[in-house]
């Protein structure tokens, strides 16, 4: 058996900051105060940060001598005993980081901590208090009038509220990741440490490492997962200049631990929530996803179970289960300027190829593997179409992405209208959630660092044999993840995650041999304690994102909440509304400044002067992005190489009478891409490809028998070639269905359209209530929209419908047109004689200015533009 590696424990756990007029000396020691390190920070630089790490490990005696020499050398008069040249400024337990606004740098230190949990002998601490100290000396300080305001905004992020750290345990990774890395073979560790060692001197080389059988026990220190690190930007400036022991990574979220006694055996249940630092913010100001696939309110929740009788990673028994919550990965938002409790949901950008969802799920596949299971709790039936907008778009995105995944690794989509079930008297919400939880845990499995106990072999359980995940000789691994969301990812999501966690807890206890069946009943001490942990977890995350505690709790959905709970729910709702309306903007500015999303710069607009932070969180906003229904592409070589085409073909026009399908990779070299023929054209977005529209309507290229719907992706019956898809339904309802059939996002409907097209049939609701409770398995990849009614129709042959077969190859005549070089925009082989358009110089300049603006090159405003803008402001606002 290879020897397991031990985690590296940071030698800097206690710090003292000493001050002279020219320098700060930060002295750090280990917990036993036997080994010390020293940082020298220059105070004579007004704006630059100069830090010197001598990388030497001092003994206690050596540090005392060093401080004595510094004290003596910095006295005003040599030999004077009454004065001191070295002052003790503050004691601390860690460095949060360094930050600069418009003046010099500040250092942020942790001055108070509180132990919150213990995992395998590794302590997890909560930040209780911090101290922010200005580094430059007053004699070199260059003051700025806006410095104090930036300082207040930065300090508005309360570091004493739910920030956690550990000196030896990597909180940014799951227990499965940490223990899997720790169990790497010793030979691999030796080779990796030889390659990665940057210095010849290491603090652990002279500590007398324990040897077992002639093999040394090597320590490892993995890189944190920066998505869940909140002070990464603050430590970035010193990361390459100081020893890694000084780097203390902090997570934001929740950490709680409770102790269970199961037949006299102590068991620790730990709940850790890691909030993502990417696209972070408050409820209505951060919705959906950014252009990099990071979603708002993304939280990774991990429940860890350990047998406390043996507190050691190598000899103890540990198990964990991970699940995720996060906003719907689409471009959507809600406008809070109307001061409405529930602002309308708006789809900001069309994403017909599910680009942002693909980036998001790609991150999840890389971190968790497959299957990715989506539990969507958004409402599906409403009197006014509100939440259902997100469900329809998410279904379209997942359906599109699953085309490109192997069948065994497709994204599993489970829609369930939790709000509708709650209102029904015939349905039990938690029973239905328990069925979903069982199916989810069976697919993903869970992590345990011990092989299956003999009790599961002697008394096998049916559910245990159906358990998924990955079984290895040393235990089990969780493969895949459950992603739960509603609109806010707060109340409904927390209850659903509790039920899945309760199901996983039963399997975890069973795997450790603590219970005889993987089942847990409500109203037991274990479940009651676990429920309190999850409610504390939900309250904390809800305060951070929504501004209030949970409104609906597990007891609410069990319908056993006391009558006094209703008044509390009303107060929480009012508190959440007040926070969203009046304090969220300030909190968002603080988060943007703390995370380094915004960097104050002299001569540029200040943080409070920005009308929106959209461009801070969407870095590539100058990329080619589609608008709502149709969009214009500029066919330059760079654009052509990155066209988001699912197939290897583009539909182009040879003249005004034909459509030719061209294999792009075959003829790319033979076409003059710079020709004007390939410049501006309006493209209508359909399901899988593009259809070129040379005029205002795409129907001009279609046969006259197509009917009102010219889309080549609309399903038609053979005997209804020239008829409507829906038969006797109204034109308005037909248009709604056509938009559902296409993958492009629909435009925002008017009030009349909303009220007429999305009315709820209460009779249908009552009829379905009885049948809903009979369902026992989650639905996989089913679209709840009305488009399911036409899926049985048969597609008409393409030749009969369009007059030409687009799948056939090019004819000799058409091929000869493309083989000519160069191709003229209006060549003589056209059936009409056409004169090239004449464009005056001013129009050309305006066009070039627009092109440069799309590349970020802005033209200076002239007198005429300035006067026009003043006139507009005067008429619009004054």
PDB file of N, CA, C and O in Angstrom, residues 90-153:
ATOM      1  N   UNK A  90      -0.579  45.797  15.849  1.00  0.00           N
ATOM      2  CA  UNK A  90      -1.779  44.981  16.002  1.00  0.00           C
ATOM      3  C   UNK A  90      -1.384  43.509  15.956  1.00  0.00           C
ATOM      4  O   UNK A  90      -0.383  43.130  15.339  1.00  0.00           O
ATOM      5  N   UNK A  91      -2.175  42.670  16.628  1.00  0.00           N
ATOM      6  CA  UNK A  91      -2.033  41.216  16.545  1.00  0.00           C
ATOM      7  C   UNK A  91      -3.133  40.676  15.640  1.00  0.00           C
ATOM      8  O   UNK A  91      -4.243  41.214  15.599  1.00  0.00           O
ATOM      9  N   UNK A  92      -2.817  39.612  14.910  1.00  0.00           N
ATOM     10  CA  UNK A  92      -3.777  39.102  13.929  1.00  0.00           C
ATOM     11  C   UNK A  92      -3.625  37.601  13.786  1.00  0.00           C
ATOM     12  O   UNK A  92      -2.723  36.972  14.368  1.00  0.00           O
ATOM     13  N   UNK A  93      -4.535  37.011  12.980  1.00  0.00           N
ATOM     14  CA  UNK A  93      -4.543  35.568  12.740  1.00  0.00           C
ATOM     15  C   UNK A  93      -4.452  35.230  11.261  1.00  0.00           C
ATOM     16  O   UNK A  93      -4.530  34.051  10.903  1.00  0.00           O
ATOM     17  N   UNK A  94      -4.287  36.225  10.420  1.00  0.00           N
ATOM     18  CA  UNK A  94      -4.164  35.956   9.001  1.00  0.00           C
ATOM     19  C   UNK A  94      -4.261  37.232   8.194  1.00  0.00           C
ATOM     20  O   UNK A  94      -4.736  38.267   8.680  1.00  0.00           O
ATOM     21  N   UNK A  95      -3.804  37.157   6.947  1.00  0.00           N
ATOM     22  CA  UNK A  95      -3.831  38.295   6.030  1.00  0.00           C
ATOM     23  C   UNK A  95      -4.938  38.058   5.005  1.00  0.00           C
ATOM     24  O   UNK A  95      -4.911  37.064   4.263  1.00  0.00           O
ATOM     25  N   UNK A  96      -5.919  38.968   4.976  1.00  0.00           N
ATOM     26  CA  UNK A  96      -6.971  38.879   3.964  1.00  0.00           C
ATOM     27  C   UNK A  96      -6.427  39.314   2.612  1.00  0.00           C
ATOM     28  O   UNK A  96      -6.731  38.718   1.583  1.00  0.00           O
ATOM     29  N   UNK A  97      -5.602  40.370   2.612  1.00  0.00           N
ATOM     30  CA  UNK A  97      -5.025  40.810   1.345  1.00  0.00           C
ATOM     31  C   UNK A  97      -4.634  42.262   1.380  1.00  0.00           C
ATOM     32  O   UNK A  97      -4.641  42.923   2.438  1.00  0.00           O
ATOM     33  N   UNK A  98      -4.290  42.778   0.203  1.00  0.00           N
ATOM     34  CA  UNK A  98      -3.876  44.166   0.034  1.00  0.00           C
ATOM     35  C   UNK A  98      -4.755  44.798  -1.038  1.00  0.00           C
ATOM     36  O   UNK A  98      -5.069  44.166  -2.058  1.00  0.00           O
ATOM     37  N   UNK A  99      -5.134  46.065  -0.816  1.00  0.00           N
ATOM     38  CA  UNK A  99      -6.029  46.745  -1.747  1.00  0.00           C
ATOM     39  C   UNK A  99      -5.607  48.203  -1.857  1.00  0.00           C
ATOM     40  O   UNK A  99      -5.116  48.798  -0.893  1.00  0.00           O
ATOM     41  N   UNK A 100      -5.805  48.757  -3.050  1.00  0.00           N
ATOM     42  CA  UNK A 100      -5.518  50.174  -3.288  1.00  0.00           C
ATOM     43  C   UNK A 100      -6.665  50.784  -4.073  1.00  0.00           C
ATOM     44  O   UNK A 100      -7.211  50.156  -4.985  1.00  0.00           O
ATOM     45  N   UNK A 101      -7.017  52.027  -3.711  1.00  0.00           N
ATOM     46  CA  UNK A 101      -8.072  52.758  -4.420  1.00  0.00           C
ATOM     47  C   UNK A 101      -7.438  53.865  -5.262  1.00  0.00           C
ATOM     48  O   UNK A 101      -7.016  53.618  -6.379  1.00  0.00           O
ATOM     49  N   UNK A 102      -7.354  55.071  -4.733  1.00  0.00           N
ATOM     50  CA  UNK A 102      -6.757  56.186  -5.457  1.00  0.00           C
ATOM     51  C   UNK A 102      -5.505  56.725  -4.781  1.00  0.00           C
ATOM     52  O   UNK A 102      -4.811  57.573  -5.349  1.00  0.00           O
ATOM     53  N   UNK A 103      -5.228  56.257  -3.550  1.00  0.00           N
ATOM     54  CA  UNK A 103      -4.002  56.659  -2.864  1.00  0.00           C
ATOM     55  C   UNK A 103      -3.072  55.456  -2.753  1.00  0.00           C
ATOM     56  O   UNK A 103      -2.812  54.792  -3.743  1.00  0.00           O
ATOM     57  N   UNK A 104      -2.572  55.186  -1.551  1.00  0.00           N
ATOM     58  CA  UNK A 104      -1.676  54.057  -1.365  1.00  0.00           C
ATOM     59  C   UNK A 104      -2.416  52.783  -1.007  1.00  0.00           C
ATOM     60  O   UNK A 104      -3.648  52.720  -0.991  1.00  0.00           O
ATOM     61  N   UNK A 105      -1.648  51.744  -0.679  1.00  0.00           N
ATOM     62  CA  UNK A 105      -2.197  50.428  -0.382  1.00  0.00           C
ATOM     63  C   UNK A 105      -2.625  50.329   1.082  1.00  0.00           C
ATOM     64  O   UNK A 105      -2.070  50.992   1.968  1.00  0.00           O
ATOM     65  N   UNK A 106      -3.618  49.465   1.312  1.00  0.00           N
ATOM     66  CA  UNK A 106      -4.061  49.074   2.646  1.00  0.00           C
ATOM     67  C   UNK A 106      -3.762  47.592   2.829  1.00  0.00           C
ATOM     68  O   UNK A 106      -3.798  46.814   1.864  1.00  0.00           O
ATOM     69  N   UNK A 107      -3.521  47.203   4.070  1.00  0.00           N
ATOM     70  CA  UNK A 107      -3.427  45.793   4.416  1.00  0.00           C
ATOM     71  C   UNK A 107      -4.618  45.434   5.298  1.00  0.00           C
ATOM     72  O   UNK A 107      -4.979  46.190   6.209  1.00  0.00           O
ATOM     73  N   UNK A 108      -5.282  44.320   4.980  1.00  0.00           N
ATOM     74  CA  UNK A 108      -6.461  43.867   5.721  1.00  0.00           C
ATOM     75  C   UNK A 108      -6.071  42.624   6.505  1.00  0.00           C
ATOM     76  O   UNK A 108      -5.643  41.620   5.921  1.00  0.00           O
ATOM     77  N   UNK A 109      -6.208  42.697   7.833  1.00  0.00           N
ATOM     78  CA  UNK A 109      -5.797  41.620   8.728  1.00  0.00           C
ATOM     79  C   UNK A 109      -7.002  41.074   9.486  1.00  0.00           C
ATOM     80  O   UNK A 109      -7.920  41.814   9.834  1.00  0.00           O
ATOM     81  N   UNK A 110      -6.984  39.761   9.753  1.00  0.00           N
ATOM     82  CA  UNK A 110      -8.005  39.115  10.584  1.00  0.00           C
ATOM     83  C   UNK A 110      -7.568  39.246  12.042  1.00  0.00           C
ATOM     84  O   UNK A 110      -6.539  38.698  12.438  1.00  0.00           O
ATOM     85  N   UNK A 111      -8.335  39.960  12.833  1.00  0.00           N
ATOM     86  CA  UNK A 111      -7.958  40.198  14.228  1.00  0.00           C
ATOM     87  C   UNK A 111      -8.727  39.322  15.207  1.00  0.00           C
ATOM     88  O   UNK A 111      -8.308  39.178  16.356  1.00  0.00           O
ATOM     89  N   UNK A 112      -9.863  38.766  14.783  1.00  0.00           N
ATOM     90  CA  UNK A 112     -10.621  37.860  15.641  1.00  0.00           C
ATOM     91  C   UNK A 112     -11.127  36.703  14.793  1.00  0.00           C
ATOM     92  O   UNK A 112     -11.524  36.884  13.643  1.00  0.00           O
ATOM     93  N   UNK A 113     -11.145  35.516  15.393  1.00  0.00           N
ATOM     94  CA  UNK A 113     -11.617  34.322  14.711  1.00  0.00           C
ATOM     95  C   UNK A 113     -12.412  33.472  15.697  1.00  0.00           C
ATOM     96  O   UNK A 113     -12.265  33.606  16.905  1.00  0.00           O
ATOM     97  N   UNK A 114     -13.219  32.586  15.137  1.00  0.00           N
ATOM     98  CA  UNK A 114     -13.995  31.669  15.976  1.00  0.00           C
ATOM     99  C   UNK A 114     -14.065  30.323  15.281  1.00  0.00           C
ATOM    100  O   UNK A 114     -14.394  30.245  14.092  1.00  0.00           O
ATOM    101  N   UNK A 115     -13.761  29.280  16.003  1.00  0.00           N
ATOM    102  CA  UNK A 115     -13.777  27.941  15.424  1.00  0.00           C
ATOM    103  C   UNK A 115     -15.215  27.488  15.224  1.00  0.00           C
ATOM    104  O   UNK A 115     -16.028  27.520  16.139  1.00  0.00           O
ATOM    105  N   UNK A 116     -15.524  27.077  13.995  1.00  0.00           N
ATOM    106  CA  UNK A 116     -16.883  26.684  13.656  1.00  0.00           C
ATOM    107  C   UNK A 116     -17.040  25.187  13.440  1.00  0.00           C
ATOM    108  O   UNK A 116     -18.119  24.641  13.677  1.00  0.00           O
ATOM    109  N   UNK A 117     -15.985  24.521  12.994  1.00  0.00           N
ATOM    110  CA  UNK A 117     -16.112  23.095  12.682  1.00  0.00           C
ATOM    111  C   UNK A 117     -14.741  22.456  12.729  1.00  0.00           C
ATOM    112  O   UNK A 117     -13.710  23.137  12.745  1.00  0.00           O
ATOM    113  N   UNK A 118     -14.760  21.127  12.770  1.00  0.00           N
ATOM    114  CA  UNK A 118     -13.541  20.341  12.756  1.00  0.00           C
ATOM    115  C   UNK A 118     -13.748  19.178  11.801  1.00  0.00           C
ATOM    116  O   UNK A 118     -14.686  18.385  11.963  1.00  0.00           O
ATOM    117  N   UNK A 119     -12.887  19.077  10.795  1.00  0.00           N
ATOM    118  CA  UNK A 119     -12.987  18.006   9.811  1.00  0.00           C
ATOM    119  C   UNK A 119     -11.667  17.252   9.800  1.00  0.00           C
ATOM    120  O   UNK A 119     -10.647  17.774   9.331  1.00  0.00           O
ATOM    121  N   UNK A 120     -11.669  16.069  10.331  1.00  0.00           N
ATOM    122  CA  UNK A 120     -10.458  15.262  10.352  1.00  0.00           C
ATOM    123  C   UNK A 120      -9.325  15.894  11.122  1.00  0.00           C
ATOM    124  O   UNK A 120      -8.156  15.713  10.770  1.00  0.00           O
ATOM    125  N   UNK A 121      -9.631  16.625  12.170  1.00  0.00           N
ATOM    126  CA  UNK A 121      -8.611  17.311  12.936  1.00  0.00           C
ATOM    127  C   UNK A 121      -8.193  18.652  12.370  1.00  0.00           C
ATOM    128  O   UNK A 121      -7.332  19.332  12.946  1.00  0.00           O
ATOM    129  N   UNK A 122      -8.801  19.058  11.281  1.00  0.00           N
ATOM    130  CA  UNK A 122      -8.492  20.351  10.664  1.00  0.00           C
ATOM    131  C   UNK A 122      -9.570  21.356  11.066  1.00  0.00           C
ATOM    132  O   UNK A 122     -10.760  21.157  10.767  1.00  0.00           O
ATOM    133  N   UNK A 123      -9.160  22.432  11.705  1.00  0.00           N
ATOM    134  CA  UNK A 123     -10.110  23.415  12.220  1.00  0.00           C
ATOM    135  C   UNK A 123     -10.548  24.357  11.103  1.00  0.00           C
ATOM    136  O   UNK A 123      -9.747  24.771  10.252  1.00  0.00           O
ATOM    137  N   UNK A 124     -11.831  24.709  11.120  1.00  0.00           N
ATOM    138  CA  UNK A 124     -12.402  25.698  10.207  1.00  0.00           C
ATOM    139  C   UNK A 124     -12.851  26.885  11.049  1.00  0.00           C
ATOM    140  O   UNK A 124     -13.618  26.728  12.006  1.00  0.00           O
ATOM    141  N   UNK A 125     -12.379  28.067  10.683  1.00  0.00           N
ATOM    142  CA  UNK A 125     -12.628  29.263  11.471  1.00  0.00           C
ATOM    143  C   UNK A 125     -13.532  30.225  10.703  1.00  0.00           C
ATOM    144  O   UNK A 125     -13.534  30.266   9.467  1.00  0.00           O
ATOM    145  N   UNK A 126     -14.252  31.002  11.477  1.00  0.00           N
ATOM    146  CA  UNK A 126     -15.061  32.093  10.936  1.00  0.00           C
ATOM    147  C   UNK A 126     -14.383  33.414  11.268  1.00  0.00           C
ATOM    148  O   UNK A 126     -13.888  33.603  12.383  1.00  0.00           O
ATOM    149  N   UNK A 127     -14.346  34.328  10.299  1.00  0.00           N
ATOM    150  CA  UNK A 127     -13.769  35.641  10.536  1.00  0.00           C
ATOM    151  C   UNK A 127     -14.735  36.437  11.420  1.00  0.00           C
ATOM    152  O   UNK A 127     -15.884  36.650  11.059  1.00  0.00           O
ATOM    153  N   UNK A 128     -14.253  36.861  12.578  1.00  0.00           N
ATOM    154  CA  UNK A 128     -15.088  37.615  13.515  1.00  0.00           C
ATOM    155  C   UNK A 128     -14.848  39.124  13.423  1.00  0.00           C
ATOM    156  O   UNK A 128     -15.768  39.911  13.617  1.00  0.00           O
ATOM    157  N   UNK A 129     -13.612  39.513  13.148  1.00  0.00           N
ATOM    158  CA  UNK A 129     -13.310  40.941  13.049  1.00  0.00           C
ATOM    159  C   UNK A 129     -12.044  41.124  12.221  1.00  0.00           C
ATOM    160  O   UNK A 129     -11.181  40.235  12.170  1.00  0.00           O
ATOM    161  N   UNK A 130     -11.944  42.278  11.555  1.00  0.00           N
ATOM    162  CA  UNK A 130     -10.779  42.589  10.731  1.00  0.00           C
ATOM    163  C   UNK A 130     -10.304  44.005  11.028  1.00  0.00           C
ATOM    164  O   UNK A 130     -11.025  44.814  11.619  1.00  0.00           O
ATOM    165  N   UNK A 131      -9.097  44.299  10.602  1.00  0.00           N
ATOM    166  CA  UNK A 131      -8.515  45.621  10.764  1.00  0.00           C
ATOM    167  C   UNK A 131      -7.869  46.021   9.449  1.00  0.00           C
ATOM    168  O   UNK A 131      -7.136  45.236   8.842  1.00  0.00           O
ATOM    169  N   UNK A 132      -8.167  47.229   9.002  1.00  0.00           N
ATOM    170  CA  UNK A 132      -7.659  47.732   7.727  1.00  0.00           C
ATOM    171  C   UNK A 132      -6.674  48.866   8.019  1.00  0.00           C
ATOM    172  O   UNK A 132      -7.046  49.898   8.597  1.00  0.00           O
ATOM    173  N   UNK A 133      -5.420  48.691   7.644  1.00  0.00           N
ATOM    174  CA  UNK A 133      -4.351  49.617   8.017  1.00  0.00           C
ATOM    175  C   UNK A 133      -3.750  50.212   6.758  1.00  0.00           C
ATOM    176  O   UNK A 133      -3.403  49.486   5.812  1.00  0.00           O
ATOM    177  N   UNK A 134      -3.611  51.549   6.757  1.00  0.00           N
ATOM    178  CA  UNK A 134      -3.004  52.249   5.624  1.00  0.00           C
ATOM    179  C   UNK A 134      -1.490  52.119   5.718  1.00  0.00           C
ATOM    180  O   UNK A 134      -0.889  52.377   6.767  1.00  0.00           O
ATOM    181  N   UNK A 135      -0.856  51.734   4.617  1.00  0.00           N
ATOM    182  CA  UNK A 135       0.571  51.401   4.659  1.00  0.00           C
ATOM    183  C   UNK A 135       1.477  52.627   4.547  1.00  0.00           C
ATOM    184  O   UNK A 135       2.384  52.797   5.364  1.00  0.00           O
ATOM    185  N   UNK A 136       1.344  53.510   3.554  1.00  0.00           N
ATOM    186  CA  UNK A 136       2.314  54.613   3.423  1.00  0.00           C
ATOM    187  C   UNK A 136       2.336  55.541   4.631  1.00  0.00           C
ATOM    188  O   UNK A 136       1.328  55.752   5.307  1.00  0.00           O
ATOM    189  N   UNK A 137       3.491  56.094   4.869  1.00  0.00           N
ATOM    190  CA  UNK A 137       3.663  57.045   5.966  1.00  0.00           C
ATOM    191  C   UNK A 137       2.953  58.354   5.637  1.00  0.00           C
ATOM    192  O   UNK A 137       2.764  58.701   4.469  1.00  0.00           O
ATOM    193  N   UNK A 138       2.555  59.089   6.685  1.00  0.00           N
ATOM    194  CA  UNK A 138       1.854  60.353   6.478  1.00  0.00           C
ATOM    195  C   UNK A 138       2.708  61.367   5.732  1.00  0.00           C
ATOM    196  O   UNK A 138       2.176  62.249   5.040  1.00  0.00           O
ATOM    197  N   UNK A 139       4.012  61.263   5.851  1.00  0.00           N
ATOM    198  CA  UNK A 139       4.884  62.240   5.203  1.00  0.00           C
ATOM    199  C   UNK A 139       4.914  62.088   3.683  1.00  0.00           C
ATOM    200  O   UNK A 139       5.216  63.047   2.969  1.00  0.00           O
ATOM    201  N   UNK A 140       4.597  60.898   3.171  1.00  0.00           N
ATOM    202  CA  UNK A 140       4.609  60.689   1.727  1.00  0.00           C
ATOM    203  C   UNK A 140       3.204  60.501   1.160  1.00  0.00           C
ATOM    204  O   UNK A 140       3.049  60.262  -0.044  1.00  0.00           O
ATOM    205  N   UNK A 141       2.217  60.608   1.975  1.00  0.00           N
ATOM    206  CA  UNK A 141       0.836  60.362   1.539  1.00  0.00           C
ATOM    207  C   UNK A 141       0.359  61.468   0.603  1.00  0.00           C
ATOM    208  O   UNK A 141       0.480  62.654   0.903  1.00  0.00           O
ATOM    209  N   UNK A 142      -0.189  61.066  -0.531  1.00  0.00           N
ATOM    210  CA  UNK A 142      -0.788  61.990  -1.493  1.00  0.00           C
ATOM    211  C   UNK A 142      -2.298  61.816  -1.396  1.00  0.00           C
ATOM    212  O   UNK A 142      -2.840  60.791  -1.823  1.00  0.00           O
ATOM    213  N   UNK A 143      -2.974  62.781  -0.827  1.00  0.00           N
ATOM    214  CA  UNK A 143      -4.403  62.648  -0.547  1.00  0.00           C
ATOM    215  C   UNK A 143      -5.235  62.821  -1.808  1.00  0.00           C
ATOM    216  O   UNK A 143      -4.826  63.503  -2.757  1.00  0.00           O
ATOM    217  N   UNK A 144      -6.392  62.177  -1.793  1.00  0.00           N
ATOM    218  CA  UNK A 144      -7.358  62.286  -2.891  1.00  0.00           C
ATOM    219  C   UNK A 144      -8.740  62.481  -2.284  1.00  0.00           C
ATOM    220  O   UNK A 144      -9.095  61.805  -1.321  1.00  0.00           O
ATOM    221  N   UNK A 145      -9.534  63.395  -2.828  1.00  0.00           N
ATOM    222  CA  UNK A 145     -10.835  63.693  -2.198  1.00  0.00           C
ATOM    223  C   UNK A 145     -11.821  62.531  -2.204  1.00  0.00           C
ATOM    224  O   UNK A 145     -12.728  62.479  -1.369  1.00  0.00           O
ATOM    225  N   UNK A 146     -11.671  61.586  -3.126  1.00  0.00           N
ATOM    226  CA  UNK A 146     -12.631  60.474  -3.222  1.00  0.00           C
ATOM    227  C   UNK A 146     -12.144  59.212  -2.520  1.00  0.00           C
ATOM    228  O   UNK A 146     -12.822  58.181  -2.582  1.00  0.00           O
ATOM    229  N   UNK A 147     -10.988  59.260  -1.878  1.00  0.00           N
ATOM    230  CA  UNK A 147     -10.454  58.073  -1.223  1.00  0.00           C
ATOM    231  C   UNK A 147     -11.353  57.583  -0.091  1.00  0.00           C
ATOM    232  O   UNK A 147     -11.604  56.380   0.057  1.00  0.00           O
ATOM    233  N   UNK A 148     -11.853  58.511   0.716  1.00  0.00           N
ATOM    234  CA  UNK A 148     -12.683  58.131   1.868  1.00  0.00           C
ATOM    235  C   UNK A 148     -13.971  57.445   1.423  1.00  0.00           C
ATOM    236  O   UNK A 148     -14.441  56.509   2.088  1.00  0.00           O
ATOM    237  N   UNK A 149     -14.523  57.893   0.300  1.00  0.00           N
ATOM    238  CA  UNK A 149     -15.771  57.278  -0.167  1.00  0.00           C
ATOM    239  C   UNK A 149     -15.532  55.856  -0.643  1.00  0.00           C
ATOM    240  O   UNK A 149     -16.327  54.960  -0.362  1.00  0.00           O
ATOM    241  N   UNK A 150     -14.440  55.627  -1.344  1.00  0.00           N
ATOM    242  CA  UNK A 150     -14.105  54.259  -1.754  1.00  0.00           C
ATOM    243  C   UNK A 150     -13.850  53.376  -0.538  1.00  0.00           C
ATOM    244  O   UNK A 150     -14.206  52.192  -0.529  1.00  0.00           O
ATOM    245  N   UNK A 151     -13.227  53.938   0.474  1.00  0.00           N
ATOM    246  CA  UNK A 151     -12.957  53.161   1.682  1.00  0.00           C
ATOM    247  C   UNK A 151     -14.256  52.733   2.355  1.00  0.00           C
ATOM    248  O   UNK A 151     -14.388  51.587   2.810  1.00  0.00           O
ATOM    249  N   UNK A 152     -15.234  53.630   2.405  1.00  0.00           N
ATOM    250  CA  UNK A 152     -16.538  53.274   3.005  1.00  0.00           C
ATOM    251  C   UNK A 152     -17.235  52.198   2.184  1.00  0.00           C
ATOM    252  O   UNK A 152     -17.851  51.284   2.748  1.00  0.00           O
ATOM    253  N   UNK A 153     -17.167  52.306   0.862  1.00  0.00           N
ATOM    254  CA  UNK A 153     -17.809  51.291   0.016  1.00  0.00           C
ATOM    255  C   UNK A 153     -17.155  49.933   0.218  1.00  0.00           C
ATOM    256  O   UNK A 153     -17.834  48.903   0.331  1.00  0.00           O
TER     257      UNK A 153
END
